[in-house]
XYZ file of C-alpha atoms in Angstrom:
563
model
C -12.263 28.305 54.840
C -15.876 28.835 53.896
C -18.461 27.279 55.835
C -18.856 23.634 54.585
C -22.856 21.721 54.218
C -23.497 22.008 57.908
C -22.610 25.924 58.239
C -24.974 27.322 56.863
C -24.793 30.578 58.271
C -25.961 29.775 61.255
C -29.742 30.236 60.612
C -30.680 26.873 60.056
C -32.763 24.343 62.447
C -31.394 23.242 66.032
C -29.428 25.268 68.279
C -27.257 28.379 67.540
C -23.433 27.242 68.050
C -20.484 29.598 67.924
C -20.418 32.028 65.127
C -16.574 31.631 65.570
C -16.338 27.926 65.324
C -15.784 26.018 62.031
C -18.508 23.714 62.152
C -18.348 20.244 60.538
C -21.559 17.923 59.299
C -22.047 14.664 60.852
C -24.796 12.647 60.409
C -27.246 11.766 63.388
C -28.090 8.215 64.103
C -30.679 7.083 61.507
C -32.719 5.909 64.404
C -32.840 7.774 67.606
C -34.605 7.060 70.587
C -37.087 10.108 70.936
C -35.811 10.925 74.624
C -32.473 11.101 73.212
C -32.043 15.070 72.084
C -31.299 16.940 75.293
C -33.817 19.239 75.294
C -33.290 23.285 75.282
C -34.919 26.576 75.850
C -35.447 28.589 72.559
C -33.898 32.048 73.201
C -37.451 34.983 72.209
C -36.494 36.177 68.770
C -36.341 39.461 68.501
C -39.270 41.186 66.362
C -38.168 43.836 63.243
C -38.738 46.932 64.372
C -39.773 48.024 60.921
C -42.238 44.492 60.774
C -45.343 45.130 61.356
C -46.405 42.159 63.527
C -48.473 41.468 66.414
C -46.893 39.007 69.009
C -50.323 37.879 70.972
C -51.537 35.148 72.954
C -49.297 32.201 71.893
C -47.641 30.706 69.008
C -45.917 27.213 67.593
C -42.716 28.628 66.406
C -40.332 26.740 64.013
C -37.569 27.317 65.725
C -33.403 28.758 64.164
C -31.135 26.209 64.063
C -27.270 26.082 63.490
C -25.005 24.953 60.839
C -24.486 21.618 62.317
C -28.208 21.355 60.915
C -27.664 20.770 58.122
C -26.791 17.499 57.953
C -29.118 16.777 60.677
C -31.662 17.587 57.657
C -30.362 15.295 55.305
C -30.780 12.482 57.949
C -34.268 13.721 59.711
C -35.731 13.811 55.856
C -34.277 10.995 53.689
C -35.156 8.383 57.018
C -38.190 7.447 56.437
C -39.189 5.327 53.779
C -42.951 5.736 51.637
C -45.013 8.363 50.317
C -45.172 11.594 52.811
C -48.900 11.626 51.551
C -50.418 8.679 53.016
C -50.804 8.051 56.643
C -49.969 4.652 58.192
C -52.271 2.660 59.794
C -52.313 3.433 63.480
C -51.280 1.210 64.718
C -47.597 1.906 62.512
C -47.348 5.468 63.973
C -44.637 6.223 66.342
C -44.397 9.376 68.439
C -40.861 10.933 67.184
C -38.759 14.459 67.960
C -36.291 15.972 65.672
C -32.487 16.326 66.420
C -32.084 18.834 69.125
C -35.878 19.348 69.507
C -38.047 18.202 72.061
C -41.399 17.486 71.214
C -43.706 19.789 73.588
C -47.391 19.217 73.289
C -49.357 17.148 75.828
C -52.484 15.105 75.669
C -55.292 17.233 76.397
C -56.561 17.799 80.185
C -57.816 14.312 81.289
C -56.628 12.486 77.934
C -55.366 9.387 78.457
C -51.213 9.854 76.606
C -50.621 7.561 73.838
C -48.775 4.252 74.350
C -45.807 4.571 72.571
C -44.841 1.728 70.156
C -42.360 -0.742 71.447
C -40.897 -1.350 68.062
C -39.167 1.736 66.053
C -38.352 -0.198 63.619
C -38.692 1.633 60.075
C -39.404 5.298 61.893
C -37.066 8.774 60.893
C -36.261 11.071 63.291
C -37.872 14.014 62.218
C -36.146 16.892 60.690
C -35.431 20.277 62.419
C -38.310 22.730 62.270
C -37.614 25.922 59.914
C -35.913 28.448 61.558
C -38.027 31.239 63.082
C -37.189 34.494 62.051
C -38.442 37.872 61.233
C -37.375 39.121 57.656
C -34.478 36.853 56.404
C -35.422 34.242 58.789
C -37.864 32.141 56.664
C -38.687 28.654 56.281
C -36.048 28.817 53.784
C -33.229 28.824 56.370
C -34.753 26.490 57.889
C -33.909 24.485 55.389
C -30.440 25.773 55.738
C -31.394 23.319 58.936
C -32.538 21.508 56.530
C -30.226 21.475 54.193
C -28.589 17.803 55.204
C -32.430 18.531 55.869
C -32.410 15.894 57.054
C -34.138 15.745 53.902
C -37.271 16.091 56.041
C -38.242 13.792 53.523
C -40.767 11.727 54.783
C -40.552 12.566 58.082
C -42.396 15.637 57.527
C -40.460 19.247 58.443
C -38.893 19.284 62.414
C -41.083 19.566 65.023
C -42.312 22.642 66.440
C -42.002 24.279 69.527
C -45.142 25.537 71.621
C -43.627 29.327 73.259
C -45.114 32.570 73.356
C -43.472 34.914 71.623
C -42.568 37.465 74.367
C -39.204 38.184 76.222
C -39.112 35.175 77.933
C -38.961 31.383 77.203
C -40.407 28.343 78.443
C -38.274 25.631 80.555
C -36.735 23.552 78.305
C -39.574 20.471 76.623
C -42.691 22.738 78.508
C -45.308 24.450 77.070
C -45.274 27.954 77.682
C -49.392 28.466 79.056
C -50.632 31.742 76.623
C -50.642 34.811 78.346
C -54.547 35.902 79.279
C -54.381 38.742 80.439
C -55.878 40.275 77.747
C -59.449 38.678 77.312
C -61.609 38.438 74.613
C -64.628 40.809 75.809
C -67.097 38.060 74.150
C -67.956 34.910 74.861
C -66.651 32.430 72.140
C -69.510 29.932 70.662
C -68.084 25.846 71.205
C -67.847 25.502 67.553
C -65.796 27.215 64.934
C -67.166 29.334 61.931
C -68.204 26.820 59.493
C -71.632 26.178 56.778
C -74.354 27.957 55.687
C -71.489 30.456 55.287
C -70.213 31.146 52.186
C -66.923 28.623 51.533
C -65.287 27.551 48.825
C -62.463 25.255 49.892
C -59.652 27.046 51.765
C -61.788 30.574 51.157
C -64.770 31.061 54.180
C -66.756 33.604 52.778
C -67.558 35.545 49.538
C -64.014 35.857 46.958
C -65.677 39.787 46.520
C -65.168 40.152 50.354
C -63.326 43.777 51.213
C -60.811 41.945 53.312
C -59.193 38.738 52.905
C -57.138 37.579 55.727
C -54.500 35.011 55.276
C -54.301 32.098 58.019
C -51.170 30.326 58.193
C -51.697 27.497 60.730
C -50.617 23.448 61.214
C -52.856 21.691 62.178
C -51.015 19.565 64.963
C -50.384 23.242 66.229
C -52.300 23.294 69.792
C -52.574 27.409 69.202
C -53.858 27.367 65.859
C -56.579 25.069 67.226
C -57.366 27.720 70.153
C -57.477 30.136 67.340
C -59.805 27.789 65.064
C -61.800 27.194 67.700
C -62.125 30.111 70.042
C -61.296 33.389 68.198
C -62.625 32.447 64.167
C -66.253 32.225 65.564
C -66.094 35.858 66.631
C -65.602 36.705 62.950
C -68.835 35.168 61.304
C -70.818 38.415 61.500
C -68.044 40.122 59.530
C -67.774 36.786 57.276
C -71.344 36.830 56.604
C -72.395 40.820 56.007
C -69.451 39.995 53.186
C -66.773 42.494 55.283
C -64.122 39.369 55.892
C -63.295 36.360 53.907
C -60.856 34.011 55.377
C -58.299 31.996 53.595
C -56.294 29.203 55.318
C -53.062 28.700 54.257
C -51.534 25.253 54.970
C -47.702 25.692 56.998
C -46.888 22.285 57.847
C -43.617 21.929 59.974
C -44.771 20.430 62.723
C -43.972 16.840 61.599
C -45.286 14.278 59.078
C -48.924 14.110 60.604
C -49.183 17.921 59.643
C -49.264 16.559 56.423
C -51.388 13.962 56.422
C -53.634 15.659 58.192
C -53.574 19.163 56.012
C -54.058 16.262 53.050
C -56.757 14.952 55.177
C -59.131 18.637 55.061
C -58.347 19.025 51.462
C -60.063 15.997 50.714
C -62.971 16.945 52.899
C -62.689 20.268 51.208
C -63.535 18.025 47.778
C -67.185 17.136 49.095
C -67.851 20.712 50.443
C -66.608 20.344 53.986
C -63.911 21.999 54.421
C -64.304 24.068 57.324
C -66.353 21.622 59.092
C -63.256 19.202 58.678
C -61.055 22.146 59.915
C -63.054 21.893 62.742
C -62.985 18.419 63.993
C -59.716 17.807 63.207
C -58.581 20.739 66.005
C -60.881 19.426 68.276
C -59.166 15.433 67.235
C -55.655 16.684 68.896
C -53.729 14.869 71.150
C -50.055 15.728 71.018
C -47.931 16.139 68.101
C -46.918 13.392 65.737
C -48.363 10.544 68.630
C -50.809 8.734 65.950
C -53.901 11.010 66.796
C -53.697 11.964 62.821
C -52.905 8.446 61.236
C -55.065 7.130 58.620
C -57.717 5.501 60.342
C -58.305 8.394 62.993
C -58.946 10.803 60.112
C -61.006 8.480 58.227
C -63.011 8.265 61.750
C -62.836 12.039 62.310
C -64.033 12.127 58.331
C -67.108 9.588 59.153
C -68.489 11.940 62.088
C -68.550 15.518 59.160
C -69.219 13.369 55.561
C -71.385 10.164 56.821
C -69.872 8.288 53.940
C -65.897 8.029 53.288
C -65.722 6.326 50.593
C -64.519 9.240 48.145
C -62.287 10.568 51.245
C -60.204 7.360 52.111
C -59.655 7.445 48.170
C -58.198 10.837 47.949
C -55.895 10.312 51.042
C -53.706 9.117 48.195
C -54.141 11.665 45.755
C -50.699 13.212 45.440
C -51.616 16.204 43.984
C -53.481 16.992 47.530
C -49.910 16.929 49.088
C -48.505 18.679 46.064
C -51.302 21.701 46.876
C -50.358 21.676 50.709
C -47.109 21.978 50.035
C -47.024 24.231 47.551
C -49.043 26.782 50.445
C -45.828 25.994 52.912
C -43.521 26.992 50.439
C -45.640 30.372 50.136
C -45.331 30.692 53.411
C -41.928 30.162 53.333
C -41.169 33.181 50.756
C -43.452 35.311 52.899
C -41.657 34.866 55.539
C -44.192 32.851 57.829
C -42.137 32.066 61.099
C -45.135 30.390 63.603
C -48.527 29.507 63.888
C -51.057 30.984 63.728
C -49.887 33.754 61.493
C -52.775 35.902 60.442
C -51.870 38.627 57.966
C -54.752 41.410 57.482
C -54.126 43.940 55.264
C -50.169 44.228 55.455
C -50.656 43.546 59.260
C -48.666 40.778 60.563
C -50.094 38.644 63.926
C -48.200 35.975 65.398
C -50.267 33.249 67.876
C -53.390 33.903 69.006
C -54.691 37.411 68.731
C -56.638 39.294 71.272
C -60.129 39.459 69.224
C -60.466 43.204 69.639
C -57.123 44.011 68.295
C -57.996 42.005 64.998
C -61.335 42.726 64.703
C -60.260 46.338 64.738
C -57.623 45.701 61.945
C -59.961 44.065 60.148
C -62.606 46.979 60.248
C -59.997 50.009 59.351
C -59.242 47.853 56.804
C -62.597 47.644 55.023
C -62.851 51.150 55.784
C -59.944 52.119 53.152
C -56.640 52.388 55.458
C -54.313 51.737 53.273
C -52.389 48.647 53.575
C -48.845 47.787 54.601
C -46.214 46.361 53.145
C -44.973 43.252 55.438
C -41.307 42.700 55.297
C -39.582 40.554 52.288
C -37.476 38.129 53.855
C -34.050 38.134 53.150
C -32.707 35.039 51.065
C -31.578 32.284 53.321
C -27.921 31.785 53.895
C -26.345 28.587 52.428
C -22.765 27.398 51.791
C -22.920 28.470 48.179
C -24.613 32.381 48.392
C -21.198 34.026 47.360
C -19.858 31.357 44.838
C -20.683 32.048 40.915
C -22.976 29.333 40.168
C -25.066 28.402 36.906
C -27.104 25.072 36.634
C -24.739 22.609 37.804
C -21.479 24.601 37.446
C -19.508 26.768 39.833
C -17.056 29.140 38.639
C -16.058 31.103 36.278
C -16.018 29.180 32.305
C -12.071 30.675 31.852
C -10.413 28.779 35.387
C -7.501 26.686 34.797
C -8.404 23.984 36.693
C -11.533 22.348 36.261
C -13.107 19.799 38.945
C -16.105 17.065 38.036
C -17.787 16.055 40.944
C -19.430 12.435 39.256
C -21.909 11.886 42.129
C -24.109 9.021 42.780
C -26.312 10.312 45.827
C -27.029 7.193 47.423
C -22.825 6.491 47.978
C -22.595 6.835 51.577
C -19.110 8.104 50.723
C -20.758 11.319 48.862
C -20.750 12.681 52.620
C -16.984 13.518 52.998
C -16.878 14.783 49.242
C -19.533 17.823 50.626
C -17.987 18.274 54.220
C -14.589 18.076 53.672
C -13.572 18.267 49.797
C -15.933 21.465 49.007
C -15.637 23.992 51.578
C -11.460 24.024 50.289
C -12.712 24.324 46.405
C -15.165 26.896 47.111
C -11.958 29.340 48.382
C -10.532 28.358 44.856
C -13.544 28.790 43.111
C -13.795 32.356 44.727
C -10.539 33.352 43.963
C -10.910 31.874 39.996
C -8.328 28.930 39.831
C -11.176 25.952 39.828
C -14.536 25.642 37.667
C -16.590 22.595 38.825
C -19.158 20.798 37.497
C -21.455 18.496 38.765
C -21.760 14.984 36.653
C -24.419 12.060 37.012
C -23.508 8.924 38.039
C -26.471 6.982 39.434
C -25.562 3.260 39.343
C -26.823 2.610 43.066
C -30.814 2.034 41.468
C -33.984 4.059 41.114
C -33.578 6.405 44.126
C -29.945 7.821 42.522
C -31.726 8.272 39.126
C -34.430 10.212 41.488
C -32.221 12.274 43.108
C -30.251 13.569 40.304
C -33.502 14.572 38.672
C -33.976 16.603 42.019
C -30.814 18.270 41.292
C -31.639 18.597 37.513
C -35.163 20.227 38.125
C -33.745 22.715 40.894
C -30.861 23.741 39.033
C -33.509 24.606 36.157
C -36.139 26.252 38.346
C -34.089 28.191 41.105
C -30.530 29.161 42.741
C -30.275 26.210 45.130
C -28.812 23.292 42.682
C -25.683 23.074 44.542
C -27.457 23.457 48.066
C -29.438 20.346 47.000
C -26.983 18.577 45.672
C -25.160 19.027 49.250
C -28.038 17.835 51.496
C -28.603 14.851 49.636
C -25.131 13.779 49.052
C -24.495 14.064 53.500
C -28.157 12.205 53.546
C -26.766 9.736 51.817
C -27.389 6.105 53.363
C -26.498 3.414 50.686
C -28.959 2.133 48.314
C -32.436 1.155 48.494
C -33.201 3.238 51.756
C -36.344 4.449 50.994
C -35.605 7.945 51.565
C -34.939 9.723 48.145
C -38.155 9.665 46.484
C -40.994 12.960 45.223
C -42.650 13.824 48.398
C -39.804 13.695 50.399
C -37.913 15.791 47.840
C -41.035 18.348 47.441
C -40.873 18.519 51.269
C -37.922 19.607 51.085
C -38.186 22.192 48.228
C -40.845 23.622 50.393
C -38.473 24.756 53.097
C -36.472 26.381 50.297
C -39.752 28.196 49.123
C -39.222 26.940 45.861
C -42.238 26.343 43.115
C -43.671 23.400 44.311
C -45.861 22.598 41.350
C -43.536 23.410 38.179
C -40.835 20.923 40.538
C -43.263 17.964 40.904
C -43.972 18.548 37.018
C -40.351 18.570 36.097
C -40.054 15.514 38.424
C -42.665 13.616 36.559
C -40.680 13.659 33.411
C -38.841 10.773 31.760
C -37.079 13.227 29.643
C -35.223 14.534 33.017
C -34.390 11.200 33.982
C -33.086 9.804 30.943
C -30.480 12.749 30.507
C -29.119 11.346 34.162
C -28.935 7.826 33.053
C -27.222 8.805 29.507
C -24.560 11.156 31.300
C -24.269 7.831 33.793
C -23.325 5.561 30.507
C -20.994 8.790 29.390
C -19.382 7.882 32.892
C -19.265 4.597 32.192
C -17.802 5.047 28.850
C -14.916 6.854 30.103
C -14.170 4.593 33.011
C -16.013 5.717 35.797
C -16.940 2.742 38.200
C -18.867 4.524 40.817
C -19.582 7.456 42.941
C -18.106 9.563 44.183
C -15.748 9.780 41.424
C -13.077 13.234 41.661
C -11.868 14.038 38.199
C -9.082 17.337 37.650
C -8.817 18.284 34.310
C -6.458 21.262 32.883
C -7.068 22.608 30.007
C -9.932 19.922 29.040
C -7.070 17.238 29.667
C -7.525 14.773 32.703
C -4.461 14.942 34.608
C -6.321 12.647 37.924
C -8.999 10.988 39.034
C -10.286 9.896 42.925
C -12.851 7.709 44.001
C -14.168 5.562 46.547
C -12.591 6.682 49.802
C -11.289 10.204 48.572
C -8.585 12.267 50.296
C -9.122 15.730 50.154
C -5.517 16.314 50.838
C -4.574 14.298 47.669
C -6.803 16.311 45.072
C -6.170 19.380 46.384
C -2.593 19.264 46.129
C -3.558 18.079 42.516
C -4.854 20.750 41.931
C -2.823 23.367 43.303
C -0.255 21.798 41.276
C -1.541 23.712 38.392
């Protein structure tokens, strides 16, 4: 039997479980406690011999999962209700940790920790963090974790754990302390790189610069800050005699305050103060996804770099601003981006802090002609369906004698079952040619079904993972009106998968999309459909049963069979 939703190869978020057990998806508790994951101690992944990557000081790493991930996805990102773009109120943020994954990061030396909120109430867990991984273990798997991906929706992608990438790992829920025995030979000024350099947004320095280094970072990452703040000053004289420009790339998997917060320096970024909002944002952290990034501390942190917020607070809402940071994870994700920092110079990979002399000397051969290499591609992340035949919305081969609509209505609690227990036994008929199946529309449940079938419709006509998607949000399913299936959340999502951000949230947008999923719901309807999940076997174009409601596998497999 193929690995159902939840095996997905094993590279997902969460814990690595036995390669020789047949895992099974089962949802998580919509609303765990955040002490409830037991926490454990990520094993060191292994670097690629042939990558070439520098494993330095310290790194946030989103950690591999296992197949039981993925419907820990579905719950994690469909929980939380509300745009992914705009930041509560502070005094609505609660400190949460993914399924399996201990939040790590500690108030600063001599902070007062946060109070956390009596009342959870309305909060997701968050969703497993991406899997870590050299080539061929992107984002992308993560979102094999993902894939019930916990439809990270909303809750923003897992949470992170702080380790340093060498042989050894922290306890389980510490911080690993960065290794210093290799100091920077210079004293690093209090304050990051930031005007009368040359910046234009995202880009510090001139866009004819000889060498562009890419900066993948999260801002709730406690690294990336030491690397914002301590290491990026010792560039300037290389940023300003026009040798370096510096691009930061947004890689938000930290949690939901990544977002807001990434959101939060584009918007600066709009009034020229982009790297000054960089800035004072690192030096605003206080523990990951505690309320040190809701909306009112980053209008505050905002106040002390623009003087007037009135544009800012305004923006905060500006979808496309999420749209833009997203649309840099998913990048990040197809590059293979495993942790932050990740600083890429001229085909040369560093993980977590760098020792300044090591990347100051990359930085210099490169502007002195070496010539560049050629970073890893990352192999395609594993999911349930990699090996089946698949076009669109269809599985199999056009000429099967048996041919299997799935009518799916993604809210239906009962759509769970259909994925975990009804697919993984037609995907071994599929495989061997006897059953074609097609997925159908059937969103009666309200808005959110009619969203997520355009999810479905707009990845099936813009990448590979139709059926993948189709799968997470069918075991995320939790009955209508929950808040969870809506854009951001789904464009969170599609960012784990490394999918095109920007042509999905346009495809999203369009009536044209959605109508084709309410007329194929009144086709249903027509032919006497009443809900979904509704099992139809047809031979030879003729309907010979239909199952619904509480379906058996047992019963429409021996249907089929029959045939």
């Amino acid at each position: 039997m193929p690995p159902n939703v939840a095996a997905a190869d094993g590279q997902g978020m969460g814990h690595h479980g036995d390669v020789n057990e047949e895992p099974r998806a089962t949802m998580p508790d919509p609303e765990p406690s955040p002490a409830a994951a037991a926490p454990e101690t990520p094993a060191a992944p292994a670097e690629p011999a042939e990558a070439p990557t520098q494993a330095d000081a310290g790194s946030t790493e989103a950690q591999p999962g296992s197949r039981e991930a993925t419907d820990a996805w579905a719950a994690a990102i469909l929980a939380t209700p509300g745009s992914a773009a705009t930041p509560p109120q502070g005094d609505d943020v609660a400190q949460t940790a993914g399924p399996d994954t201990p939040a790590t990061d500690a108030p600063a030396p001599g902070a007062d920790a946060p109070a956390a909120p009596s009342d959870l109430a309305g909060m997701s867990p968050e969703p497993p963090a991406p899997p870590r991984g050299g080539a061929g273990r992107s984002v992308v798997r993560a979102l094999v974790g993902i894939l019930v991906l916990g439809l990270v929706f909303g809750a923003g992608f897992g949470t992170g754990r702080v380790t340093a990438p060498s042989s050894s790992a922290a306890p389980s829920g510490e911080a690993v302390v960065p290794d210093e025995s290799e100091p920077v030979d210079s004293e690093a000024p209090a304050t990051p790189v930031v005007s009368p350099l040359e910046e234009d947004g995202p880009l510090l320095g001139s866009p004819d610069a000889k060498v562009v280094m890419d900066y993948w970072a999260d801002y709730q990452c406690p690294y990336c800050a030491r690397f914002g703040l301590d290491i990026l000053p010792l560039l300037e004289s290389r940023v300003r005699d026009g040798t370096l420009a510096i691009r930061h790339r947004d890689f938000t998997f930290i949690g939901t305050e990544s977002l807001w917060v990434a959101v939060a320096v584009r918007c600066a970024g709009d009034e020229d103060s982009y790297w000054p909002m960089h800035a004072a944002v690192y030096a605003a952290q206080d523990g990951e996804n505690q309320g040190a990034f809701a909306r009112t501390n980053l209008v505050e942190i905002a106040a002390s770099v623009l003087g007037d917020t009135t544009g800012f607070e305004a923006c905060l809402a500006d979808h496309q601003k999420l749209v833009d940071v997203l649309d840099d994870t998913s990048a990040g994700n197809r590059a293979g981006v495993k942790s932050t920092p990740t600083l890429d110079v001229n085909g040369q990979r560093f993980e977590g802090v760098p020792d300044a002399n090591r990347l100051i000397a990359a930085i210099d051969a490169a502007a002195a002609g070496a010539a560049p290499a050629v970073l890893p591609t990352p192999a395609p992340s594993a999911e349930p369906w990699t090996d089946i035949v698949t076009s669109g919305r269809e599985a199999g081969v056009v000429g099967a004698p048996v041919t299997v609509e799935l009518w799916m209505d993604y809210q239906a609690p009962e759509s769970g079952p259909v994925v975990n227990d009804l697919e993984p036994e037609l995907r071994t008929r599929i495989a061997d040619g006897r059953v074609r199946l097609v997925l159908r529309d059937f969103a009666a449940l309200g808005d959110e079904s009619v969203s997520a079938s355009v999810f479905v419709r707009c990845t099936a006509g813009l990448s590979d993972h139709a059926w993948f998607i189709s799968d997470i949000l069918a075991v995320s399913a939790k009955g209508a009106g929950a808040g969870i299936f809506v854009t951001d959340n789904f464009l969170n999502v599609a960012a784990r998968l490394g999918m095109p951000i920007r042509q999905l949230d346009t495809c999203m947008a369009d009536d044209t999309v959605a109508q084709k999923v309410r007329d194929e719901t009144s086709q249903g309807r027509e032919v006497g459909i009443m809900a979904g999940p509704t099992v139809v076997v047809l031979v030879q174009g003729r309907e010979v049963a239909r199952f619904s409601g509480g379906i058996a596998p047992s019963a429409v497999l021996d249907e089929i069979d029959r045939h």
